Amino acid sequence: VVLCEDLLVLVVPFCNLLQDALRSIGSRRELWLSDVDDAGAKLIACALTPGRAHKLEVLRLGDQISDVGAVQLVDAIARGGTPRLRELHLSGNRLGDATAAALGEALCSPGTSQLLDLHLNHNSIGDEGAHRLSEALEQAPDSDALVVIHTS
């Protein structure tokens, strides 16, 4: 575990270590976690109670998260768990259409109003998920400032 003043970088193989690290999430501007699986994503989602991660601007998670954990994480973000989040990096996971649909719904919520960069490359989002995300972007407020990076 490496702790810097505004950055928490972890290689987390065990959920109990992750849970301990999340206790400081309220004071971090950036959170980078690798080797996060669905159980880890659920723990992160639980830690993102509305307003708790009030300084968090960058969230980078990988590389074993599927729709199961990602949908819960996106829901926590949409409910206001990260009110200043500007960048969400979910590249290189196992995300599919369910996550894309959840992200689409989240982009229409006030909890994502600061989001400018959404990275989804190297996942398994298909045509249906991409279409649902695209439709949501057309309806979302302030989506003209959002950059979505998605390649298969």
PDB file of C-alpha atoms in Angstrom:
ATOM      1  CA  VAL A   1       0.000   0.000   0.000  1.00  0.00           C
ATOM      2  CA  VAL A   2       1.390   3.377  -1.023  1.00  0.00           C
ATOM      3  CA  LEU A   3      -0.180   6.434   0.555  1.00  0.00           C
ATOM      4  CA  CYS A   4       0.567   9.923  -0.706  1.00  0.00           C
ATOM      5  CA  GLU A   5      -1.075  13.135   0.383  1.00  0.00           C
ATOM      6  CA  ASP A   6      -3.752  13.177  -2.326  1.00  0.00           C
ATOM      7  CA  LEU A   7      -3.318   9.794  -3.940  1.00  0.00           C
ATOM      8  CA  LEU A   8      -3.982   6.285  -2.778  1.00  0.00           C
ATOM      9  CA  VAL A   9      -2.510   3.557  -4.994  1.00  0.00           C
ATOM     10  CA  LEU A  10      -3.056  -0.058  -4.056  1.00  0.00           C
ATOM     11  CA  VAL A  11      -2.465  -3.500  -5.406  1.00  0.00           C
ATOM     12  CA  VAL A  12      -5.180  -5.269  -3.509  1.00  0.00           C
ATOM     13  CA  PRO A  13      -5.432  -9.022  -3.535  1.00  0.00           C
ATOM     14  CA  PHE A  14      -7.557  -9.248  -0.368  1.00  0.00           C
ATOM     15  CA  CYS A  15     -10.842  -7.544   0.465  1.00  0.00           C
ATOM     16  CA  ASN A  16      -9.885  -6.926   4.104  1.00  0.00           C
ATOM     17  CA  LEU A  17      -6.900  -4.829   2.998  1.00  0.00           C
ATOM     18  CA  LEU A  18      -9.184  -2.943   0.621  1.00  0.00           C
ATOM     19  CA  GLN A  19     -11.695  -2.331   3.378  1.00  0.00           C
ATOM     20  CA  ASP A  20      -8.981  -0.889   5.613  1.00  0.00           C
ATOM     21  CA  ALA A  21      -7.767   1.397   2.820  1.00  0.00           C
ATOM     22  CA  LEU A  22     -11.269   2.684   2.082  1.00  0.00           C
ATOM     23  CA  ARG A  23     -11.484   4.206   5.525  1.00  0.00           C
ATOM     24  CA  SER A  24      -9.409   7.112   4.161  1.00  0.00           C
ATOM     25  CA  ILE A  25     -11.424   7.593   0.968  1.00  0.00           C
ATOM     26  CA  GLY A  26     -12.910  10.878   2.179  1.00  0.00           C
ATOM     27  CA  SER A  27      -9.533  12.604   2.103  1.00  0.00           C
ATOM     28  CA  ARG A  28      -8.292  11.356  -1.292  1.00  0.00           C
ATOM     29  CA  ARG A  29      -8.423  13.133  -4.655  1.00  0.00           C
ATOM     30  CA  GLU A  30      -7.423  10.022  -6.596  1.00  0.00           C
ATOM     31  CA  LEU A  31      -7.965   6.333  -5.975  1.00  0.00           C
ATOM     32  CA  TRP A  32      -6.224   3.768  -8.170  1.00  0.00           C
ATOM     33  CA  LEU A  33      -6.893   0.118  -7.461  1.00  0.00           C
ATOM     34  CA  SER A  34      -5.665  -2.879  -9.414  1.00  0.00           C
ATOM     35  CA  ASP A  35      -6.618  -6.529  -9.042  1.00  0.00           C
ATOM     36  CA  VAL A  36     -10.112  -5.513  -7.945  1.00  0.00           C
ATOM     37  CA  ASP A  37     -12.784  -8.136  -8.454  1.00  0.00           C
ATOM     38  CA  ASP A  38     -16.562  -7.984  -7.948  1.00  0.00           C
ATOM     39  CA  ALA A  39     -16.271  -8.388  -4.175  1.00  0.00           C
ATOM     40  CA  GLY A  40     -13.831  -5.468  -4.078  1.00  0.00           C
ATOM     41  CA  ALA A  41     -16.112  -3.359  -6.287  1.00  0.00           C
ATOM     42  CA  LYS A  42     -18.994  -4.054  -3.894  1.00  0.00           C
ATOM     43  CA  LEU A  43     -16.870  -2.928  -0.937  1.00  0.00           C
ATOM     44  CA  ILE A  44     -15.965   0.264  -2.783  1.00  0.00           C
ATOM     45  CA  ALA A  45     -19.648   0.851  -3.600  1.00  0.00           C
ATOM     46  CA  CYS A  46     -20.539   0.426   0.079  1.00  0.00           C
ATOM     47  CA  ALA A  47     -17.849   2.960   1.020  1.00  0.00           C
ATOM     48  CA  LEU A  48     -19.277   5.522  -1.401  1.00  0.00           C
ATOM     49  CA  THR A  49     -22.171   6.685   0.715  1.00  0.00           C
ATOM     50  CA  PRO A  50     -23.479  10.049  -0.504  1.00  0.00           C
ATOM     51  CA  GLY A  51     -20.861  12.747  -0.012  1.00  0.00           C
ATOM     52  CA  ARG A  52     -18.324  10.520   1.741  1.00  0.00           C
ATOM     53  CA  ALA A  53     -15.721  10.681  -1.027  1.00  0.00           C
ATOM     54  CA  HIS A  54     -16.256  14.421  -1.376  1.00  0.00           C
ATOM     55  CA  LYS A  55     -12.707  15.104  -2.637  1.00  0.00           C
ATOM     56  CA  LEU A  56     -12.413  12.178  -5.040  1.00  0.00           C
ATOM     57  CA  GLU A  57     -11.865  13.380  -8.614  1.00  0.00           C
ATOM     58  CA  VAL A  58     -10.248  10.323 -10.259  1.00  0.00           C
ATOM     59  CA  LEU A  59     -11.288   6.703  -9.790  1.00  0.00           C
ATOM     60  CA  ARG A  60      -9.339   4.036 -11.667  1.00  0.00           C
ATOM     61  CA  LEU A  61     -10.303   0.406 -11.109  1.00  0.00           C
ATOM     62  CA  GLY A  62      -9.260  -2.845 -12.727  1.00  0.00           C
ATOM     63  CA  ASP A  63      -8.911  -5.537 -13.827  1.00  0.00           C
ATOM     64  CA  GLN A  64     -11.317  -8.247 -12.758  1.00  0.00           C
ATOM     65  CA  ILE A  65     -14.617  -6.421 -12.348  1.00  0.00           C
ATOM     66  CA  SER A  66     -17.660  -7.781 -14.173  1.00  0.00           C
ATOM     67  CA  ASP A  67     -21.162  -6.373 -14.488  1.00  0.00           C
ATOM     68  CA  VAL A  68     -21.995  -7.784 -11.046  1.00  0.00           C
ATOM     69  CA  GLY A  69     -19.662  -5.419  -9.197  1.00  0.00           C
ATOM     70  CA  ALA A  70     -19.637  -2.563 -11.700  1.00  0.00           C
ATOM     71  CA  VAL A  71     -23.401  -2.001 -11.624  1.00  0.00           C
ATOM     72  CA  GLN A  72     -23.288  -1.568  -7.838  1.00  0.00           C
ATOM     73  CA  LEU A  73     -20.334   0.777  -8.128  1.00  0.00           C
ATOM     74  CA  VAL A  74     -22.022   2.908 -10.790  1.00  0.00           C
ATOM     75  CA  ASP A  75     -25.185   3.058  -8.689  1.00  0.00           C
ATOM     76  CA  ALA A  76     -23.193   4.366  -5.704  1.00  0.00           C
ATOM     77  CA  ILE A  77     -21.600   7.034  -7.902  1.00  0.00           C
ATOM     78  CA  ALA A  78     -24.992   8.063  -9.301  1.00  0.00           C
ATOM     79  CA  ARG A  79     -26.388   8.425  -5.765  1.00  0.00           C
ATOM     80  CA  GLY A  80     -23.757  11.072  -5.015  1.00  0.00           C
ATOM     81  CA  GLY A  81     -20.966   8.993  -3.529  1.00  0.00           C
ATOM     82  CA  THR A  82     -18.355  10.944  -5.501  1.00  0.00           C
ATOM     83  CA  PRO A  83     -19.793  14.421  -6.125  1.00  0.00           C
ATOM     84  CA  ARG A  84     -16.542  15.802  -7.632  1.00  0.00           C
ATOM     85  CA  LEU A  85     -15.637  12.784  -9.785  1.00  0.00           C
ATOM     86  CA  ARG A  86     -14.169  14.012 -13.084  1.00  0.00           C
ATOM     87  CA  GLU A  87     -12.556  10.807 -14.395  1.00  0.00           C
ATOM     88  CA  LEU A  88     -13.789   7.228 -14.182  1.00  0.00           C
ATOM     89  CA  HIS A  89     -11.409   4.606 -15.572  1.00  0.00           C
ATOM     90  CA  LEU A  90     -12.893   1.130 -15.892  1.00  0.00           C
ATOM     91  CA  SER A  91     -10.731  -0.064 -18.784  1.00  0.00           C
ATOM     92  CA  GLY A  92      -9.471  -3.612 -18.939  1.00  0.00           C
ATOM     93  CA  ASN A  93     -12.205  -5.218 -16.883  1.00  0.00           C
ATOM     94  CA  ARG A  94     -14.954  -7.655 -17.867  1.00  0.00           C
ATOM     95  CA  LEU A  95     -17.758  -5.134 -18.256  1.00  0.00           C
ATOM     96  CA  GLY A  96     -20.688  -5.794 -20.533  1.00  0.00           C
ATOM     97  CA  ASP A  97     -23.993  -4.349 -21.618  1.00  0.00           C
ATOM     98  CA  ALA A  98     -25.437  -4.235 -18.080  1.00  0.00           C
ATOM     99  CA  THR A  99     -22.678  -1.874 -16.954  1.00  0.00           C
ATOM    100  CA  ALA A 100     -23.132   0.295 -20.041  1.00  0.00           C
ATOM    101  CA  ALA A 101     -26.869   0.524 -19.307  1.00  0.00           C
ATOM    102  CA  ALA A 102     -26.191   1.428 -15.663  1.00  0.00           C
ATOM    103  CA  LEU A 103     -23.699   4.075 -16.756  1.00  0.00           C
ATOM    104  CA  GLY A 104     -26.283   5.454 -19.158  1.00  0.00           C
ATOM    105  CA  GLU A 105     -28.788   5.860 -16.337  1.00  0.00           C
ATOM    106  CA  ALA A 106     -26.127   7.315 -14.045  1.00  0.00           C
ATOM    107  CA  LEU A 107     -25.159   9.971 -16.577  1.00  0.00           C
ATOM    108  CA  CYS A 108     -28.652  11.426 -16.229  1.00  0.00           C
ATOM    109  CA  SER A 109     -28.282  11.804 -12.457  1.00  0.00           C
ATOM    110  CA  PRO A 110     -26.843  14.766 -10.521  1.00  0.00           C
ATOM    111  CA  GLY A 111     -24.220  12.433  -9.013  1.00  0.00           C
ATOM    112  CA  THR A 112     -22.265  12.418 -12.268  1.00  0.00           C
ATOM    113  CA  SER A 113     -22.546  16.114 -13.136  1.00  0.00           C
ATOM    114  CA  GLN A 114     -18.778  16.690 -12.872  1.00  0.00           C
ATOM    115  CA  LEU A 115     -17.751  13.628 -14.916  1.00  0.00           C
ATOM    116  CA  LEU A 116     -15.656  14.608 -17.945  1.00  0.00           C
ATOM    117  CA  ASP A 117     -13.743  11.417 -18.842  1.00  0.00           C
ATOM    118  CA  LEU A 118     -15.190   7.914 -18.932  1.00  0.00           C
ATOM    119  CA  HIS A 119     -12.769   5.166 -19.991  1.00  0.00           C
ATOM    120  CA  LEU A 120     -14.312   1.837 -20.980  1.00  0.00           C
ATOM    121  CA  ASN A 121     -11.821   0.407 -23.470  1.00  0.00           C
ATOM    122  CA  HIS A 122     -10.827  -3.268 -23.435  1.00  0.00           C
ATOM    123  CA  ASN A 123     -14.113  -4.545 -22.024  1.00  0.00           C
ATOM    124  CA  SER A 124     -16.923  -6.670 -23.465  1.00  0.00           C
ATOM    125  CA  ILE A 125     -19.540  -4.001 -24.093  1.00  0.00           C
ATOM    126  CA  GLY A 126     -21.544  -5.001 -27.123  1.00  0.00           C
ATOM    127  CA  ASP A 127     -23.748  -3.148 -29.577  1.00  0.00           C
ATOM    128  CA  GLU A 128     -26.738  -3.087 -27.206  1.00  0.00           C
ATOM    129  CA  GLY A 129     -24.730  -1.577 -24.361  1.00  0.00           C
ATOM    130  CA  ALA A 130     -23.076   0.957 -26.636  1.00  0.00           C
ATOM    131  CA  HIS A 131     -26.482   1.939 -28.021  1.00  0.00           C
ATOM    132  CA  ARG A 132     -27.987   2.392 -24.541  1.00  0.00           C
ATOM    133  CA  LEU A 133     -25.011   4.474 -23.453  1.00  0.00           C
ATOM    134  CA  SER A 134     -25.265   6.580 -26.608  1.00  0.00           C
ATOM    135  CA  GLU A 135     -28.983   7.206 -26.059  1.00  0.00           C
ATOM    136  CA  ALA A 136     -28.328   8.285 -22.486  1.00  0.00           C
ATOM    137  CA  LEU A 137     -25.594  10.661 -23.598  1.00  0.00           C
ATOM    138  CA  GLU A 138     -28.069  12.410 -25.880  1.00  0.00           C
ATOM    139  CA  GLN A 139     -30.425  12.998 -22.932  1.00  0.00           C
ATOM    140  CA  ALA A 140     -27.919  13.633 -20.146  1.00  0.00           C
ATOM    141  CA  PRO A 141     -27.398  17.205 -18.981  1.00  0.00           C
ATOM    142  CA  ASP A 142     -23.891  18.503 -19.666  1.00  0.00           C
ATOM    143  CA  SER A 143     -23.015  15.386 -21.680  1.00  0.00           C
ATOM    144  CA  ASP A 144     -21.518  17.558 -24.394  1.00  0.00           C
ATOM    145  CA  ALA A 145     -18.470  17.986 -22.151  1.00  0.00           C
ATOM    146  CA  LEU A 146     -18.117  14.243 -21.484  1.00  0.00           C
ATOM    147  CA  VAL A 147     -15.526  12.220 -23.383  1.00  0.00           C
ATOM    148  CA  VAL A 148     -16.288   8.503 -23.560  1.00  0.00           C
ATOM    149  CA  ILE A 149     -13.425   6.288 -24.620  1.00  0.00           C
ATOM    150  CA  HIS A 150     -14.598   2.875 -25.737  1.00  0.00           C
ATOM    151  CA  THR A 151     -12.926   0.379 -27.982  1.00  0.00           C
ATOM    152  CA  SER A 152     -13.329  -3.355 -27.886  1.00  0.00           C
TER     153      SER A 152
END
